[in-house]
mmCIF file of C-alpha atoms in Angstrom:
data_model
loop_
_atom_site.group_PDB
_atom_site.id
_atom_site.type_symbol
_atom_site.label_atom_id
_atom_site.label_comp_id
_atom_site.label_asym_id
_atom_site.label_seq_id
_atom_site.Cartn_x
_atom_site.Cartn_y
_atom_site.Cartn_z
ATOM 1 C CA MET A 1 4.305 -26.400 86.814
ATOM 2 C CA ALA A 2 1.170 -24.867 87.844
ATOM 3 C CA VAL A 3 0.941 -23.801 84.894
ATOM 4 C CA GLY A 4 1.269 -27.561 82.497
ATOM 5 C CA GLN A 5 -1.313 -29.022 85.222
ATOM 6 C CA GLY A 6 -3.916 -26.420 85.135
ATOM 7 C CA GLY A 7 -4.526 -26.833 81.626
ATOM 8 C CA GLY A 8 -3.870 -30.393 81.551
ATOM 9 C CA LYS A 9 -7.153 -30.391 83.664
ATOM 10 C CA GLY A 10 -8.935 -27.950 82.226
ATOM 11 C CA SER A 11 -8.865 -28.886 78.308
ATOM 12 C CA SER A 12 -9.190 -33.104 76.148
ATOM 13 C CA PRO A 13 -7.319 -34.538 73.439
ATOM 14 C CA PRO A 14 -7.522 -34.019 69.964
ATOM 15 C CA PRO A 15 -9.711 -36.487 67.638
ATOM 16 C CA PRO A 16 -7.191 -39.372 66.056
ATOM 17 C CA PRO A 17 -6.377 -39.062 62.589
ATOM 18 C CA PRO A 18 -9.157 -41.007 59.589
ATOM 19 C CA PRO A 19 -7.372 -43.810 58.865
ATOM 20 C CA PRO A 20 -5.818 -44.003 55.757
ATOM 21 C CA PRO A 21 -7.535 -45.464 52.564
ATOM 22 C CA PRO A 22 -6.709 -48.963 51.732
ATOM 23 C CA PRO A 23 -4.942 -50.422 49.336
ATOM 24 C CA PRO A 24 -6.133 -51.931 45.838
ATOM 25 C CA LYS A 25 -6.019 -55.164 45.900
ATOM 26 C CA SER A 26 -3.251 -56.077 43.313
ATOM 27 C CA GLY A 27 -4.125 -56.907 40.129
ATOM 28 C CA GLY A 28 -7.951 -58.334 41.805
ATOM 29 C CA GLY A 29 -10.615 -56.018 38.702
ATOM 30 C CA GLN A 30 -7.650 -56.755 36.475
ATOM 31 C CA HIS A 31 -8.782 -60.408 37.076
ATOM 32 C CA GLN A 32 -12.883 -59.528 36.341
ATOM 33 C CA HIS A 33 -12.793 -58.254 33.720
ATOM 34 C CA GLN A 34 -10.921 -60.968 31.592
ATOM 35 C CA HIS A 35 -13.767 -63.462 33.130
ATOM 36 C CA GLN A 36 -16.002 -61.336 31.823
ATOM 37 C CA HIS A 37 -14.742 -60.469 28.400
ATOM 38 C CA GLN A 38 -14.469 -64.499 28.191
ATOM 39 C CA HIS A 39 -17.403 -65.575 28.924
ATOM 40 C CA HIS A 40 -19.237 -63.310 26.896
ATOM 41 C CA HIS A 41 -16.403 -64.062 24.482
ATOM 42 C CA LEU A 42 -17.939 -67.769 25.051
ATOM 43 C CA HIS A 43 -21.599 -67.109 24.714
ATOM 44 C CA HIS A 44 -21.128 -65.247 21.020
ATOM 45 C CA LEU A 45 -19.135 -68.548 20.114
ATOM 46 C CA HIS A 46 -22.197 -70.438 20.951
ATOM 47 C CA GLN A 47 -25.148 -68.526 19.233
ATOM 48 C CA GLN A 48 -23.228 -68.670 16.428
ATOM 49 C CA TYR A 49 -22.339 -72.341 15.862
ATOM 50 C CA GLN A 50 -26.608 -72.590 17.020
ATOM 51 C CA GLN A 51 -26.907 -70.587 13.205
ATOM 52 C CA PHE A 52 -24.685 -73.022 11.973
ATOM 53 C CA GLN A 53 -26.338 -75.830 12.906
ATOM 54 C CA GLN A 54 -30.063 -75.249 11.419
ATOM 55 C CA PRO A 55 -29.866 -74.977 7.941
ATOM 56 C CA ALA A 56 -30.980 -71.736 5.926
ATOM 57 C CA ALA A 57 -34.351 -70.703 5.143
ATOM 58 C CA PRO A 58 -34.039 -70.589 1.122
ATOM 59 C CA PRO A 59 -34.534 -67.047 -0.813
ATOM 60 C CA PRO A 60 -37.575 -66.762 -2.206
ATOM 61 C CA LEU A 61 -37.322 -68.103 -5.697
ATOM 62 C CA VAL A 62 -38.544 -64.797 -7.930
ATOM 63 C CA PRO A 63 -39.967 -65.833 -11.061
ATOM 64 C CA SER A 64 -38.053 -64.634 -14.560
ATOM 65 C CA GLN A 65 -39.267 -63.803 -17.678
ATOM 66 C CA HIS A 66 -38.825 -66.916 -20.085
ATOM 67 C CA SER A 67 -40.319 -68.535 -16.902
ATOM 68 C CA GLN A 68 -43.918 -65.861 -17.283
ATOM 69 C CA SER A 69 -44.447 -66.369 -21.138
ATOM 70 C CA ARG A 70 -43.460 -70.120 -21.220
ATOM 71 C CA GLN A 71 -46.373 -69.860 -18.177
ATOM 72 C CA GLN A 72 -48.653 -67.947 -20.127
ATOM 73 C CA GLN A 73 -48.245 -70.797 -23.115
ATOM 74 C CA GLN A 74 -48.897 -74.130 -21.608
ATOM 75 C CA SER A 75 -52.721 -72.046 -20.251
ATOM 76 C CA GLN A 76 -53.308 -71.091 -23.608
ATOM 77 C CA GLN A 77 -52.648 -74.413 -25.040
ATOM 78 C CA PRO A 78 -55.749 -76.901 -25.439
ATOM 79 C CA PRO A 79 -55.004 -80.127 -22.145
ATOM 80 C CA SER A 80 -53.249 -82.642 -22.930
ATOM 81 C CA ARG A 81 -54.014 -86.045 -23.233
ATOM 82 C CA GLN A 82 -53.349 -86.564 -19.619
ATOM 83 C CA GLN A 83 -55.207 -83.854 -18.431
ATOM 84 C CA GLN A 84 -58.684 -85.354 -19.942
ATOM 85 C CA PRO A 85 -61.201 -86.884 -16.961
ATOM 86 C CA PRO A 86 -60.473 -89.752 -17.704
ATOM 87 C CA PRO A 87 -62.569 -92.683 -19.610
ATOM 88 C CA ARG A 88 -65.951 -93.396 -18.602
ATOM 89 C CA SER A 89 -66.816 -96.221 -16.018
ATOM 90 C CA PRO A 90 -66.574 -99.925 -17.600
ATOM 91 C CA SER A 91 -69.872 -100.605 -14.744
ATOM 92 C CA ALA A 92 -71.480 -97.324 -16.514
ATOM 93 C CA PRO A 93 -73.829 -98.782 -18.780
ATOM 94 C CA ALA A 94 -73.634 -97.926 -22.411
ATOM 95 C CA PRO A 95 -76.032 -97.049 -25.195
ATOM 96 C CA ALA A 96 -77.775 -100.057 -26.910
ATOM 97 C CA PRO A 97 -77.316 -100.165 -30.787
ATOM 98 C CA ALA A 98 -80.603 -99.307 -33.270
ATOM 99 C CA PRO A 99 -81.772 -103.533 -33.762
ATOM 100 C CA SER A 100 -80.755 -105.151 -36.974
ATOM 101 C CA SER A 101 -84.405 -105.910 -39.608
ATOM 102 C CA THR A 102 -83.309 -109.194 -39.506
ATOM 103 C CA VAL A 103 -83.917 -109.845 -35.872
ATOM 104 C CA ASP A 104 -86.234 -107.834 -34.259
ATOM 105 C CA PRO A 105 -89.344 -110.406 -32.888
ATOM 106 C CA SER A 106 -92.425 -107.512 -34.199
ATOM 107 C CA LEU A 107 -91.191 -109.585 -37.635
ATOM 108 C CA LEU A 108 -93.040 -112.571 -36.245
ATOM 109 C CA GLN A 109 -96.569 -110.192 -37.093
ATOM 110 C CA TYR A 110 -96.021 -110.536 -40.361
ATOM 111 C CA THR A 111 -95.439 -114.266 -42.511
ATOM 112 C CA GLY A 112 -94.949 -115.078 -46.066
ATOM 113 C CA GLU A 113 -95.132 -112.619 -48.960
ATOM 114 C CA GLN A 114 -95.859 -109.982 -45.479
ATOM 115 C CA ARG A 115 -92.619 -110.724 -43.644
ATOM 116 C CA ILE A 116 -90.121 -109.944 -47.474
ATOM 117 C CA LEU A 117 -92.455 -107.150 -48.217
ATOM 118 C CA GLU A 118 -91.460 -105.468 -44.507
ATOM 119 C CA LEU A 119 -87.826 -106.691 -44.332
ATOM 120 C CA HIS A 120 -87.515 -104.887 -48.183
ATOM 121 C CA ARG A 121 -89.314 -102.164 -46.632
ATOM 122 C CA ARG A 122 -86.828 -101.273 -43.552
ATOM 123 C CA GLU A 123 -84.341 -101.258 -45.423
ATOM 124 C CA LEU A 124 -84.772 -99.234 -47.898
ATOM 125 C CA ASP A 125 -86.041 -97.027 -45.043
ATOM 126 C CA LYS A 126 -82.402 -97.070 -43.772
ATOM 127 C CA ALA A 127 -81.073 -96.384 -47.702
ATOM 128 C CA SER A 128 -83.139 -92.982 -47.414
ATOM 129 C CA SER A 129 -82.254 -92.146 -44.258
ATOM 130 C CA GLY A 130 -79.710 -88.965 -44.035
ATOM 131 C CA ASP A 131 -78.190 -90.847 -40.691
ATOM 132 C CA SER A 132 -74.377 -92.971 -42.549
ATOM 133 C CA SER A 133 -74.019 -95.192 -39.968
ATOM 134 C CA HIS A 134 -77.350 -97.050 -40.963
ATOM 135 C CA HIS A 135 -75.963 -97.423 -44.448
ATOM 136 C CA ASP A 136 -73.411 -100.084 -45.199
ATOM 137 C CA TRP A 137 -73.506 -102.836 -48.809
ATOM 138 C CA THR A 138 -76.200 -103.052 -49.949
ATOM 139 C CA THR A 139 -77.235 -99.344 -49.549
ATOM 140 C CA SER A 140 -76.703 -98.342 -52.865
ATOM 141 C CA LEU A 141 -78.445 -100.796 -54.478
ATOM 142 C CA VAL A 142 -81.505 -101.367 -52.594
ATOM 143 C CA PRO A 143 -83.453 -98.326 -54.141
ATOM 144 C CA HIS A 144 -83.404 -99.798 -57.725
ATOM 145 C CA LEU A 145 -84.967 -103.349 -56.457
ATOM 146 C CA LYS A 146 -88.085 -103.924 -56.684
ATOM 147 C CA LEU A 147 -90.425 -107.207 -55.415
ATOM 148 C CA ILE A 148 -91.861 -108.159 -57.959
ATOM 149 C CA SER A 149 -93.309 -111.568 -56.289
ATOM 150 C CA CYS A 150 -93.167 -114.788 -54.321
ATOM 151 C CA ASP A 151 -94.313 -118.243 -54.249
ATOM 152 C CA PRO A 152 -93.696 -119.973 -50.972
ATOM 153 C CA CYS A 153 -94.925 -124.122 -51.835
ATOM 154 C CA LEU A 154 -92.857 -126.232 -50.489
ATOM 155 C CA PRO A 155 -89.529 -128.141 -51.214
ATOM 156 C CA HIS A 156 -88.834 -125.215 -53.326
ATOM 157 C CA PRO A 157 -90.065 -121.394 -52.051
ATOM 158 C CA LYS A 158 -89.979 -118.910 -54.271
ATOM 159 C CA VAL A 159 -88.918 -115.158 -54.502
ATOM 160 C CA TYR A 160 -89.044 -112.626 -57.751
ATOM 161 C CA PHE A 161 -86.919 -109.586 -58.576
ATOM 162 C CA ARG A 162 -86.701 -106.424 -61.033
ATOM 163 C CA TYR A 163 -83.574 -104.370 -61.307
ATOM 164 C CA THR A 164 -82.568 -101.711 -63.467
ATOM 165 C CA VAL A 165 -79.173 -101.204 -64.317
ATOM 166 C CA GLN A 166 -77.528 -97.309 -62.991
ATOM 167 C CA PRO A 167 -74.281 -95.507 -64.237
ATOM 168 C CA SER A 168 -73.005 -95.531 -60.417
ATOM 169 C CA HIS A 169 -73.492 -99.305 -60.636
ATOM 170 C CA CYS A 170 -71.048 -99.933 -63.536
ATOM 171 C CA ASN A 171 -67.441 -99.908 -64.233
ATOM 172 C CA ARG A 172 -65.493 -99.047 -66.801
ATOM 173 C CA SER A 173 -67.124 -100.269 -69.200
ATOM 174 C CA GLY A 174 -70.313 -98.837 -69.079
ATOM 175 C CA ASN A 175 -71.267 -102.417 -67.856
ATOM 176 C CA LEU A 176 -72.719 -103.638 -64.001
ATOM 177 C CA HIS A 177 -70.289 -104.639 -62.163
ATOM 178 C CA GLY A 178 -69.009 -108.146 -60.751
ATOM 179 C CA GLY A 179 -69.071 -107.382 -57.420
ATOM 180 C CA CYS A 180 -72.515 -105.707 -57.477
ATOM 181 C CA ILE A 181 -74.127 -108.332 -59.431
ATOM 182 C CA ALA A 182 -72.111 -110.438 -56.334
ATOM 183 C CA THR A 183 -74.318 -108.657 -53.572
ATOM 184 C CA LEU A 184 -77.523 -108.528 -55.972
ATOM 185 C CA PHE A 185 -77.064 -112.185 -55.523
ATOM 186 C CA ASP A 186 -76.132 -112.529 -51.832
ATOM 187 C CA TYR A 187 -79.345 -109.847 -51.204
ATOM 188 C CA CYS A 188 -82.262 -111.469 -52.879
ATOM 189 C CA THR A 189 -81.719 -115.062 -53.305
ATOM 190 C CA THR A 190 -81.569 -114.609 -48.574
ATOM 191 C CA MET A 191 -85.020 -113.549 -49.640
ATOM 192 C CA PRO A 192 -87.316 -117.105 -50.190
ATOM 193 C CA LEU A 193 -85.166 -117.992 -46.591
ATOM 194 C CA ALA A 194 -88.155 -114.887 -44.909
ATOM 195 C CA LEU A 195 -91.356 -117.148 -46.828
ATOM 196 C CA VAL A 196 -89.606 -120.145 -44.264
ATOM 197 C CA SER A 197 -88.307 -118.829 -41.310
ATOM 198 C CA GLN A 198 -89.804 -119.105 -37.927
ATOM 199 C CA PRO A 199 -87.209 -118.778 -34.484
ATOM 200 C CA GLY A 200 -84.885 -121.074 -34.146
ATOM 201 C CA PHE A 201 -85.509 -121.740 -37.687
ATOM 202 C CA TRP A 202 -82.897 -119.785 -40.138
ATOM 203 C CA TYR A 203 -85.112 -116.696 -38.479
ATOM 204 C CA TYR A 204 -81.896 -114.468 -38.653
ATOM 205 C CA LEU A 205 -81.161 -115.851 -42.217
ATOM 206 C CA GLY A 206 -77.921 -116.520 -41.777
ATOM 207 C CA VAL A 207 -75.090 -116.175 -42.796
ATOM 208 C CA SER A 208 -73.116 -116.597 -45.622
ATOM 209 C CA ARG A 209 -70.486 -119.696 -45.669
ATOM 210 C CA SER A 210 -70.396 -119.735 -50.245
ATOM 211 C CA LEU A 211 -70.957 -116.999 -53.338
ATOM 212 C CA ASN A 212 -70.352 -118.349 -56.487
ATOM 213 C CA THR A 213 -71.379 -116.711 -59.334
ATOM 214 C CA THR A 214 -70.602 -116.695 -62.834
ATOM 215 C CA TYR A 215 -71.355 -114.084 -65.345
ATOM 216 C CA LEU A 216 -72.194 -115.212 -69.315
ATOM 217 C CA ARG A 217 -73.931 -111.131 -70.992
ATOM 218 C CA PRO A 218 -72.428 -108.060 -70.558
ATOM 219 C CA MET A 219 -74.811 -105.800 -68.366
ATOM 220 C CA PRO A 220 -75.348 -102.203 -70.250
ATOM 221 C CA VAL A 221 -76.373 -99.113 -68.115
ATOM 222 C CA GLY A 222 -80.399 -99.066 -68.753
ATOM 223 C CA THR A 223 -80.735 -102.590 -68.902
ATOM 224 C CA GLU A 224 -83.763 -103.747 -67.101
ATOM 225 C CA ILE A 225 -83.597 -107.439 -65.768
ATOM 226 C CA PHE A 226 -84.654 -110.801 -63.606
ATOM 227 C CA ILE A 227 -83.690 -111.537 -60.580
ATOM 228 C CA GLU A 228 -84.758 -115.406 -60.075
ATOM 229 C CA CYS A 229 -83.599 -116.130 -56.409
ATOM 230 C CA GLU A 230 -85.127 -120.854 -55.195
ATOM 231 C CA VAL A 231 -84.386 -121.653 -52.179
ATOM 232 C CA VAL A 232 -82.449 -125.585 -53.736
ATOM 233 C CA ALA A 233 -81.835 -127.121 -50.327
ATOM 234 C CA LEU A 234 -83.102 -126.134 -46.417
ATOM 235 C CA GLY A 235 -81.354 -128.352 -42.956
ATOM 236 C CA LYS A 236 -82.174 -127.053 -39.708
ATOM 237 C CA ARG A 237 -78.032 -125.740 -40.290
ATOM 238 C CA MET A 238 -77.102 -125.304 -43.584
ATOM 239 C CA ALA A 239 -79.504 -124.379 -46.118
ATOM 240 C CA SER A 240 -78.122 -123.860 -50.576
ATOM 241 C CA LEU A 241 -79.624 -121.161 -52.629
ATOM 242 C CA SER A 242 -79.725 -120.331 -56.089
ATOM 243 C CA GLY A 243 -80.332 -116.979 -58.127
ATOM 244 C CA LYS A 244 -80.456 -116.440 -61.538
ATOM 245 C CA MET A 245 -80.722 -112.671 -63.667
ATOM 246 C CA ARG A 246 -82.046 -112.710 -66.849
ATOM 247 C CA ARG A 247 -82.851 -109.491 -69.367
ATOM 248 C CA ALA A 248 -86.177 -108.760 -69.285
ATOM 249 C CA VAL A 249 -86.949 -108.413 -73.292
ATOM 250 C CA ASP A 250 -85.639 -111.292 -73.927
ATOM 251 C CA GLY A 251 -85.407 -113.708 -71.371
ATOM 252 C CA ALA A 252 -81.026 -114.768 -71.492
ATOM 253 C CA LEU A 253 -79.278 -115.547 -69.412
ATOM 254 C CA LEU A 254 -76.894 -112.864 -67.799
ATOM 255 C CA ALA A 255 -75.059 -114.455 -64.400
ATOM 256 C CA THR A 256 -76.158 -117.726 -62.406
ATOM 257 C CA CYS A 257 -75.318 -117.622 -58.470
ATOM 258 C CA GLU A 258 -75.431 -121.260 -55.767
ATOM 259 C CA HIS A 259 -75.189 -119.168 -52.344
ATOM 260 C CA GLY A 260 -74.313 -121.791 -49.481
ATOM 261 C CA LYS A 261 -76.071 -120.404 -46.015
ATOM 262 C CA VAL A 262 -75.051 -121.289 -42.276
ATOM 263 C CA ASN A 263 -77.927 -121.207 -39.514
ATOM 264 C CA THR A 264 -76.825 -118.481 -36.408
ATOM 265 C CA ASP A 265 -79.971 -118.942 -35.075
ATOM 266 C CA PRO A 266 -80.093 -119.575 -30.800
ATOM 267 C CA GLU A 267 -81.792 -122.581 -30.124
ATOM 268 C CA VAL A 268 -85.601 -121.832 -28.939
ATOM 269 C CA GLY A 269 -85.861 -120.447 -25.099
ATOM 270 C CA SER A 270 -82.225 -119.602 -24.309
ATOM 271 C CA LYS A 271 -81.095 -115.865 -23.838
ATOM 272 C CA ILE A 272 -80.511 -114.117 -27.033
#
């Protein structure tokens, strides 16, 4: 009894044992892991959906050998009409044409025979020039046509020419071509108007309205011809002219002409 009481009084009781760890909750960790996996899967699907909604950029085009060779051929070809520069604007000033010998105001200083000589000299200059743009139907005839004399006396002014038949002016029979005869009459019978013309009155020498030619005898190569031209009747708007071709050696009549002309002069004071 004494030992038991004494022992109880001299020593302390042992510490209690640590509590055991709490048992894991059944199913809690597994549920949280599944939730995280589903969230990651939904996020991945959302990203794929956004990529599907956006149009994908097309892959870069790589030119083939055929297209490269075609581009080289096109670059070597001259530019087409559509690639050419546009035509000049209508507002741009166009180059003025060369004045005609029958409308040059400088002819006013010449009167009578001097004016006919000046007109004929200018036609000779055009015929002898190398610029074909100044040539016309009479270019080949004028160099072989010589002015003999003029008679400005009214009411029937007259002009006389001489011409020698050229091989290049003949037909296949070797005679002066009928078209050349008519052209000579057209040119020569107009010249008497220059003896009486003035601004507003036959200054431009008019235009033909009729040209009736009668061929009487042939005119072989080398034949020398006299051409007589006369103003038969002259008014403000109409003129009647006549011409005759005669053989120089004997005066034989070779061809005749009746030439009608219309005045084209603007009224004096109006703009040309």
